[in-house]
mmCIF file of C-alpha atoms in Angstrom:
data_model
loop_
_atom_site.group_PDB
_atom_site.id
_atom_site.type_symbol
_atom_site.label_atom_id
_atom_site.label_comp_id
_atom_site.label_asym_id
_atom_site.label_seq_id
_atom_site.Cartn_x
_atom_site.Cartn_y
_atom_site.Cartn_z
ATOM 1 C CA UNK A 22 0.000 0.000 0.000
ATOM 2 C CA UNK A 23 1.377 3.396 -0.969
ATOM 3 C CA UNK A 24 1.295 6.301 1.473
ATOM 4 C CA UNK A 25 -0.255 9.500 0.151
ATOM 5 C CA UNK A 26 2.273 12.261 -0.537
ATOM 6 C CA UNK A 27 5.276 9.941 -0.558
ATOM 7 C CA UNK A 28 5.402 9.424 -4.325
ATOM 8 C CA UNK A 29 8.314 10.083 -6.568
ATOM 9 C CA UNK A 30 11.257 8.291 -8.003
ATOM 10 C CA UNK A 31 13.012 5.901 -5.644
ATOM 11 C CA UNK A 32 15.860 4.685 -7.866
ATOM 12 C CA UNK A 33 16.532 4.683 -11.570
ATOM 13 C CA UNK A 34 19.559 4.518 -13.837
ATOM 14 C CA UNK A 35 17.645 5.511 -16.967
ATOM 15 C CA UNK A 36 18.398 9.232 -16.939
ATOM 16 C CA UNK A 37 21.520 9.410 -14.763
ATOM 17 C CA UNK A 38 21.773 11.735 -11.762
ATOM 18 C CA UNK A 39 18.580 13.315 -10.466
ATOM 19 C CA UNK A 40 18.152 16.742 -8.885
ATOM 20 C CA UNK A 41 17.122 16.306 -5.221
ATOM 21 C CA UNK A 42 14.993 19.461 -5.319
ATOM 22 C CA UNK A 43 12.854 19.134 -8.450
ATOM 23 C CA UNK A 44 13.399 15.378 -9.028
ATOM 24 C CA UNK A 45 14.214 15.924 -12.701
ATOM 25 C CA UNK A 46 17.356 14.688 -14.491
ATOM 26 C CA UNK A 47 20.262 17.042 -13.750
ATOM 27 C CA UNK A 48 20.533 17.951 -17.446
ATOM 28 C CA UNK A 49 16.875 19.095 -17.485
ATOM 29 C CA UNK A 50 16.816 20.578 -13.974
ATOM 30 C CA UNK A 51 15.092 23.937 -13.780
ATOM 31 C CA UNK A 52 16.156 24.793 -10.230
ATOM 32 C CA UNK A 53 19.910 24.354 -10.888
ATOM 33 C CA UNK A 54 19.966 27.267 -13.316
ATOM 34 C CA UNK A 55 18.733 29.691 -10.676
ATOM 35 C CA UNK A 56 20.914 28.242 -7.916
ATOM 36 C CA UNK A 57 24.083 28.168 -10.025
ATOM 37 C CA UNK A 58 23.588 31.720 -11.268
ATOM 38 C CA UNK A 59 23.544 33.093 -7.735
ATOM 39 C CA UNK A 60 26.950 34.269 -6.518
ATOM 40 C CA UNK A 61 27.424 33.749 -2.791
ATOM 41 C CA UNK A 62 27.357 37.010 -0.869
ATOM 42 C CA UNK A 63 30.111 37.593 1.610
ATOM 43 C CA UNK A 64 32.024 40.434 3.156
ATOM 44 C CA UNK A 65 34.223 40.836 0.068
ATOM 45 C CA UNK A 66 37.290 39.309 1.690
ATOM 46 C CA UNK A 67 38.880 36.140 0.332
ATOM 47 C CA UNK A 68 40.219 33.964 3.147
ATOM 48 C CA UNK A 69 43.131 31.557 2.678
ATOM 49 C CA UNK A 70 43.930 28.952 5.329
ATOM 50 C CA UNK A 71 45.733 25.660 5.797
ATOM 51 C CA UNK A 72 43.805 22.648 7.085
ATOM 52 C CA UNK A 73 44.867 19.164 8.106
ATOM 53 C CA UNK A 74 41.772 17.917 9.929
ATOM 54 C CA UNK A 75 40.139 14.837 8.438
ATOM 55 C CA UNK A 76 42.881 14.391 5.841
ATOM 56 C CA UNK A 77 45.220 11.967 7.534
ATOM 57 C CA UNK A 78 47.633 14.711 8.628
ATOM 58 C CA UNK A 79 48.198 15.968 5.080
ATOM 59 C CA UNK A 80 48.016 19.737 4.606
ATOM 60 C CA UNK A 81 45.497 21.306 2.238
ATOM 61 C CA UNK A 82 45.331 25.020 1.438
ATOM 62 C CA UNK A 83 41.712 26.227 1.410
ATOM 63 C CA UNK A 84 40.452 29.393 -0.336
ATOM 64 C CA UNK A 85 37.007 30.639 0.767
ATOM 65 C CA UNK A 86 34.880 33.666 -0.042
ATOM 66 C CA UNK A 87 35.784 34.213 -3.691
ATOM 67 C CA UNK A 88 32.831 36.129 -5.209
ATOM 68 C CA UNK A 89 32.600 34.142 -8.475
ATOM 69 C CA UNK A 90 30.048 31.835 -10.052
ATOM 70 C CA UNK A 91 30.759 28.100 -10.316
ATOM 71 C CA UNK A 92 32.351 28.162 -13.780
ATOM 72 C CA UNK A 93 34.670 31.095 -13.014
ATOM 73 C CA UNK A 94 35.560 29.542 -9.655
ATOM 74 C CA UNK A 95 36.561 26.287 -11.383
ATOM 75 C CA UNK A 96 38.739 28.244 -13.825
ATOM 76 C CA UNK A 97 40.399 30.165 -10.985
ATOM 77 C CA UNK A 98 40.929 26.907 -9.079
ATOM 78 C CA UNK A 99 42.648 25.332 -12.065
ATOM 79 C CA UNK A 100 44.917 28.353 -12.474
ATOM 80 C CA UNK A 101 45.845 28.374 -8.766
ATOM 81 C CA UNK A 102 46.539 24.627 -8.729
ATOM 82 C CA UNK A 103 48.760 24.828 -11.807
ATOM 83 C CA UNK A 104 50.639 27.817 -10.352
ATOM 84 C CA UNK A 105 51.369 25.765 -7.234
ATOM 85 C CA UNK A 106 52.175 22.628 -9.211
ATOM 86 C CA UNK A 107 49.798 20.447 -7.246
ATOM 87 C CA UNK A 108 46.353 18.894 -7.357
ATOM 88 C CA UNK A 109 43.155 19.878 -5.663
ATOM 89 C CA UNK A 110 39.460 20.458 -6.199
ATOM 90 C CA UNK A 111 36.636 22.987 -6.130
ATOM 91 C CA UNK A 112 33.718 21.971 -3.897
ATOM 92 C CA UNK A 113 30.764 24.003 -2.648
ATOM 93 C CA UNK A 114 32.353 27.354 -3.489
ATOM 94 C CA UNK A 115 35.652 26.439 -1.805
ATOM 95 C CA UNK A 116 38.951 25.914 -3.626
ATOM 96 C CA UNK A 117 41.211 23.248 -2.119
ATOM 97 C CA UNK A 118 44.863 22.969 -3.189
ATOM 98 C CA UNK A 119 46.910 20.022 -1.960
ATOM 99 C CA UNK A 120 49.910 21.031 0.140
ATOM 100 C CA UNK A 121 50.885 24.110 2.120
ATOM 101 C CA UNK A 122 50.742 26.957 -0.446
ATOM 102 C CA UNK A 123 49.204 29.736 1.667
ATOM 103 C CA UNK A 124 51.873 32.377 0.967
ATOM 104 C CA UNK A 125 51.939 31.708 -2.783
ATOM 105 C CA UNK A 126 48.133 31.815 -3.048
ATOM 106 C CA UNK A 127 47.971 35.047 -1.024
ATOM 107 C CA UNK A 128 50.362 36.692 -3.488
ATOM 108 C CA UNK A 129 48.533 35.337 -6.552
ATOM 109 C CA UNK A 130 45.103 36.453 -5.335
ATOM 110 C CA UNK A 131 46.385 39.907 -4.334
ATOM 111 C CA UNK A 132 47.837 40.217 -7.822
ATOM 112 C CA UNK A 133 44.369 39.481 -9.235
ATOM 113 C CA UNK A 134 42.950 42.397 -7.230
ATOM 114 C CA UNK A 135 41.174 40.515 -4.431
ATOM 115 C CA UNK A 136 41.167 41.644 -0.805
ATOM 116 C CA UNK A 137 42.872 38.658 0.839
ATOM 117 C CA UNK A 138 43.295 37.612 4.473
ATOM 118 C CA UNK A 139 45.175 34.702 5.956
ATOM 119 C CA UNK A 140 42.847 32.901 8.326
ATOM 120 C CA UNK A 141 43.629 30.223 10.855
ATOM 121 C CA UNK A 142 47.015 29.734 12.453
#
């Protein structure tokens, strides 16, 4: 017996990944266009820090607060990673660069015209 109001797709591999909000295929999602277009609002300061928690003791340089959309943030992340000569990722509006590159990233971002602060220790 089906409960009222609990309908919807449970699992399917027919159309690939599904949007959790509108339950449409990600390629045809109407809510992603409005969410991706929104640039996160902050105080205008880009913060660069070094983290080791949850990474097996390995250092990762984290860049937060860059006022760019997802595509421009991915491009900036690629440029920063290649300048440091290391790997990394862009997740949830945060750029992660493997290794301790705080000083180099501070200089690069200042050169791009951002207001940059070193956060953390």
